[in-house]
Amino acid sequence: KQEVTQIPAALSVPEGENLVLNCSFTDSAIYNLQWFRQDPGKGLTSLLLIQSSQREQTSGRLNASLDKSSGRSTLYIAASQPGDSATYLCAVKYYAGNMLTFGGGTRLMVKP
Amino acid sequence: DAGVIQSPRHEVTEMGQEVTLRCKPISGHDYLFWYRQTMMRGLELLIYFNNNVPIDDSGMPEDRFSAKMPNASFSTLKIQPSEPRDSAVYFCASSFFVWDEQYFGPGTRLTVT
């Protein structure tokens, strides 16, 4: 079964800290991997999309890496701010099925 | 573009009633996806369309659920009859290609009492 796992489920850090969110997937035959942000009661905002041929993508203070061979991706957030508090979701598009398979998310709290 | 538009944003209905959720994808996107999000199961794909044609509906939980896409700018997800366990947030998303970045709508929060 193609699964996506995110650890930890919740994370609390002080403002200014650099942090890493983890995502693991069970099958390396993927099209791409997408990181989303979801604020409480809101929809999903796409943060970064990494194609299977890429190793990383950067947007502002965010950097996402992809290691297909080990089935892992990380989202690095530099100099965290209280406004970064949200749930971060990792989603993998496997070749089989053409669908996005989501992880359970990491709920991040950045304290002032 | 205004992004993916969904309506209504909130829906409260009684068990047994018919519920229709609506979605307008981003103009030019050929793929449209319907997802459901619950605390227990997270985000799950229900069905997706390519050029208005349903491609994979294996995620649709029961025959009570049906989805249509009569044209490139409109899709509906219907639940008839609704049950309390259908309570969830339903998201619509669209993309240019199946492997492309997906853009999500704000969701419809459905409560069935």
Short mmCIF file of C-alpha atoms in Angstrom, two decimals:
data_model
loop_
_atom_site.label_atom_id
_atom_site.label_comp_id
_atom_site.label_asym_id
_atom_site.label_seq_id
_atom_site.Cartn_x
_atom_site.Cartn_y
_atom_site.Cartn_z
CA LYS A 1 0.00 0.00 0.00
CA GLN A 2 1.32 3.44 -0.90
CA GLU A 3 1.46 5.51 2.26
CA VAL A 4 2.79 8.87 3.38
CA THR A 5 3.85 9.47 6.96
CA GLN A 6 4.69 12.72 8.71
CA ILE A 7 6.56 12.88 11.98
CA PRO A 8 6.12 14.54 14.38
CA ALA A 9 2.37 15.05 14.44
CA ALA A 10 2.83 18.24 16.44
CA LEU A 11 5.74 20.57 17.10
CA SER A 12 6.14 23.63 19.29
CA VAL A 13 9.19 25.90 18.93
CA PRO A 14 10.22 29.38 20.06
CA GLU A 15 10.25 32.17 17.53
CA GLY A 16 13.45 32.47 15.51
CA GLU A 17 14.32 28.79 15.59
CA ASN A 18 15.18 26.91 12.41
CA LEU A 19 13.14 23.74 12.09
CA VAL A 20 12.70 20.65 9.94
CA LEU A 21 9.50 18.80 9.17
CA ASN A 22 9.75 15.25 7.94
CA CYS A 23 7.79 13.27 5.37
CA SER A 24 8.35 9.66 4.38
CA PHE A 25 6.76 7.61 1.62
CA THR A 26 6.73 3.91 0.87
CA ASP A 27 7.28 3.77 -2.90
CA SER A 28 9.99 5.61 -4.83
CA ALA A 29 8.00 5.56 -8.09
CA ILE A 30 6.65 9.08 -7.71
CA TYR A 31 5.84 11.92 -10.11
CA ASN A 32 6.35 14.63 -7.54
CA LEU A 33 5.92 15.67 -3.93
CA GLN A 34 4.04 18.74 -2.78
CA TRP A 35 4.13 20.58 0.55
CA PHE A 36 1.01 22.43 1.68
CA ARG A 37 0.11 24.72 4.52
CA GLN A 38 -3.33 24.63 6.13
CA ASP A 39 -4.52 27.23 8.61
CA PRO A 40 -7.34 26.28 11.01
CA GLY A 41 -10.67 26.19 9.22
CA LYS A 42 -9.08 27.11 5.92
CA GLY A 43 -8.13 25.44 2.67
CA LEU A 44 -4.73 24.21 1.56
CA THR A 45 -2.08 26.57 0.26
CA SER A 46 0.61 25.06 -1.93
CA LEU A 47 4.09 25.92 -0.67
CA LEU A 48 6.50 23.95 -2.82
CA LEU A 49 6.34 21.30 -5.54
CA ILE A 50 9.33 19.06 -6.15
CA GLN A 51 9.38 16.98 -9.30
CA SER A 52 10.86 13.48 -9.09
CA SER A 53 13.93 14.61 -11.02
CA GLN A 54 14.69 17.42 -8.58
CA ARG A 55 16.52 17.30 -5.26
CA GLU A 56 15.21 20.50 -3.71
CA GLN A 57 13.08 23.60 -4.11
CA THR A 58 13.32 26.92 -2.30
CA SER A 59 10.85 29.70 -1.67
CA GLY A 60 11.82 32.47 0.70
CA ARG A 61 12.51 30.98 4.12
CA LEU A 62 11.31 27.55 2.99
CA ASN A 63 13.44 24.81 1.51
CA ALA A 64 12.13 21.39 0.59
CA SER A 65 14.37 18.44 -0.25
CA LEU A 66 13.59 15.12 -1.85
CA ASP A 67 15.46 11.82 -1.59
CA LYS A 68 13.55 9.24 -3.59
CA SER A 69 15.91 6.39 -2.83
CA SER A 70 15.28 6.68 0.89
CA GLY A 71 11.64 7.70 0.49
CA ARG A 72 12.04 10.96 2.37
CA SER A 73 11.39 14.64 2.05
CA THR A 74 12.08 17.44 4.49
CA LEU A 75 10.68 20.93 4.75
CA TYR A 76 13.15 23.34 6.31
CA ILE A 77 11.79 26.58 7.75
CA ALA A 78 14.41 29.19 8.59
CA ALA A 79 14.00 31.80 11.31
CA SER A 80 10.49 30.68 12.25
CA GLN A 81 7.83 33.29 13.04
CA PRO A 82 4.50 33.09 14.89
CA GLY A 83 2.79 33.54 11.51
CA ASP A 84 4.25 30.19 10.44
CA SER A 85 1.95 28.45 12.92
CA ALA A 86 -0.25 26.10 10.89
CA THR A 87 -0.53 22.47 9.85
CA TYR A 88 1.93 21.41 7.18
CA LEU A 89 0.92 18.60 4.87
CA CYS A 90 3.08 16.54 2.59
CA ALA A 91 1.48 14.91 -0.45
CA VAL A 92 3.00 12.45 -2.89
CA LYS A 93 1.82 11.78 -6.42
CA TYR A 94 2.66 8.18 -7.21
CA TYR A 95 2.88 6.92 -10.78
CA ALA A 96 0.22 4.38 -9.96
CA GLY A 97 -3.18 5.95 -9.54
CA ASN A 98 -2.43 9.53 -10.57
CA MET A 99 -3.67 10.75 -7.21
CA LEU A 100 -2.17 12.77 -4.39
CA THR A 101 -1.63 10.71 -1.26
CA PHE A 102 -1.48 12.90 1.82
CA GLY A 103 0.37 12.49 5.06
CA GLY A 104 -1.38 13.15 8.34
CA GLY A 105 0.29 16.54 8.71
CA THR A 106 2.49 18.22 11.30
CA ARG A 107 0.80 20.84 13.45
CA LEU A 108 3.35 23.60 14.07
CA MET A 109 3.14 26.20 16.80
CA VAL A 110 5.73 28.99 16.85
CA LYS A 111 5.66 30.83 20.16
CA PRO A 112 6.55 34.53 20.37
CA ASP B 1 -7.72 34.31 -11.69
CA ALA B 2 -9.80 34.07 -8.52
CA GLY B 3 -8.54 30.59 -7.75
CA VAL B 4 -10.71 27.56 -7.17
CA ILE B 5 -14.16 28.61 -5.97
CA GLN B 6 -16.39 26.44 -3.83
CA SER B 7 -19.90 26.93 -2.56
CA PRO B 8 -21.40 26.89 -0.09
CA ARG B 9 -18.63 27.42 2.47
CA HIS B 10 -20.73 25.89 5.21
CA GLU B 11 -23.66 23.53 4.99
CA VAL B 12 -25.74 22.18 7.84
CA THR B 13 -28.41 19.65 6.97
CA GLU B 14 -30.46 16.90 8.52
CA MET B 15 -29.87 13.25 7.97
CA GLY B 16 -31.63 11.98 4.87
CA GLN B 17 -31.51 15.26 3.00
CA GLU B 18 -29.78 15.75 -0.33
CA VAL B 19 -26.64 17.87 -0.32
CA THR B 20 -24.99 19.42 -3.36
CA LEU B 21 -21.53 20.92 -3.23
CA ARG B 22 -20.24 23.09 -6.06
CA CYS B 23 -16.85 23.86 -7.51
CA LYS B 24 -15.46 26.16 -10.17
CA PRO B 25 -11.89 25.24 -11.13
CA ILE B 26 -9.21 27.62 -12.27
CA SER B 27 -9.78 28.54 -15.90
CA GLY B 28 -7.69 26.42 -18.26
CA HIS B 29 -7.09 23.60 -15.81
CA ASP B 30 -7.95 20.25 -17.35
CA TYR B 31 -8.00 18.26 -14.12
CA LEU B 32 -10.46 18.58 -11.25
CA PHE B 33 -10.26 16.67 -7.97
CA TRP B 34 -12.70 16.22 -5.08
CA TYR B 35 -11.21 15.44 -1.65
CA ARG B 36 -12.71 14.86 1.79
CA GLN B 37 -10.95 15.73 5.04
CA THR B 38 -11.84 14.25 8.43
CA MET B 39 -10.00 14.06 11.70
CA MET B 40 -9.96 10.28 11.60
CA ARG B 41 -8.91 9.69 7.99
CA GLY B 42 -7.18 12.91 6.98
CA LEU B 43 -7.41 13.97 3.34
CA GLU B 44 -8.75 11.43 0.88
CA LEU B 45 -9.32 11.66 -2.85
CA LEU B 46 -12.90 10.89 -3.78
CA ILE B 47 -12.90 11.32 -7.56
CA TYR B 48 -11.08 13.19 -10.29
CA PHE B 49 -11.97 14.40 -13.79
CA ASN B 50 -9.93 15.03 -16.91
CA ASN B 51 -11.54 17.27 -19.50
CA ASN B 52 -14.90 16.83 -17.77
CA VAL B 53 -14.70 13.03 -17.86
CA PRO B 54 -14.53 11.05 -14.58
CA ILE B 55 -11.28 9.08 -14.58
CA ASP B 56 -11.07 7.48 -11.15
CA ASP B 57 -13.98 7.31 -8.71
CA SER B 58 -12.58 4.50 -6.58
CA GLY B 59 -12.48 6.82 -3.59
CA MET B 60 -16.19 7.53 -3.62
CA PRO B 61 -17.39 5.86 -0.42
CA GLU B 62 -20.84 4.69 -1.45
CA ASP B 63 -23.51 4.92 -4.09
CA ARG B 64 -24.97 7.78 -2.09
CA PHE B 65 -22.16 9.90 -3.49
CA SER B 66 -22.13 11.10 -7.08
CA ALA B 67 -20.13 13.72 -8.96
CA LYS B 68 -20.61 15.42 -12.27
CA MET B 69 -18.73 17.88 -14.43
CA PRO B 70 -21.10 19.17 -17.11
CA ASN B 71 -18.57 21.64 -18.47
CA ALA B 72 -14.99 22.80 -17.95
CA SER B 73 -15.94 25.45 -15.42
CA PHE B 74 -18.32 23.64 -13.09
CA SER B 75 -18.52 20.48 -11.04
CA THR B 76 -20.88 19.16 -8.39
CA LEU B 77 -20.58 16.57 -5.65
CA LYS B 78 -23.92 15.26 -4.48
CA ILE B 79 -24.77 13.18 -1.43
CA GLN B 80 -28.21 11.61 -1.36
CA PRO B 81 -29.31 10.72 1.25
CA SER B 82 -26.84 12.34 3.64
CA GLU B 83 -25.78 10.68 6.90
CA PRO B 84 -24.02 12.06 10.02
CA ARG B 85 -20.82 10.20 9.10
CA ASP B 86 -20.61 12.30 5.93
CA SER B 87 -19.78 15.31 8.10
CA ALA B 88 -16.39 16.55 6.91
CA VAL B 89 -14.70 19.29 4.95
CA TYR B 90 -14.92 18.72 1.22
CA PHE B 91 -12.25 20.27 -0.97
CA CYS B 92 -12.10 20.78 -4.69
CA ALA B 93 -8.74 21.19 -6.45
CA SER B 94 -7.61 21.69 -10.03
CA SER B 95 -4.43 21.47 -12.08
CA PHE B 96 -3.23 21.83 -15.65
CA PHE B 97 -1.84 18.32 -15.89
CA VAL B 98 -2.22 15.29 -13.67
CA TRP B 99 1.39 15.62 -12.51
CA ASP B 100 1.17 19.36 -12.03
CA GLU B 101 0.76 21.43 -8.89
CA GLN B 102 -2.76 21.22 -7.49
CA TYR B 103 -4.58 24.32 -6.33
CA PHE B 104 -7.20 23.88 -3.65
CA GLY B 105 -10.41 25.73 -2.99
CA PRO B 106 -11.37 26.96 0.50
CA GLY B 107 -13.51 23.91 1.14
CA THR B 108 -17.11 23.28 2.18
CA ARG B 109 -17.66 22.32 5.80
CA LEU B 110 -20.58 19.90 5.86
CA THR B 111 -22.42 19.02 9.05
CA VAL B 112 -25.14 16.40 8.92
CA THR B 113 -27.24 16.20 12.09
#
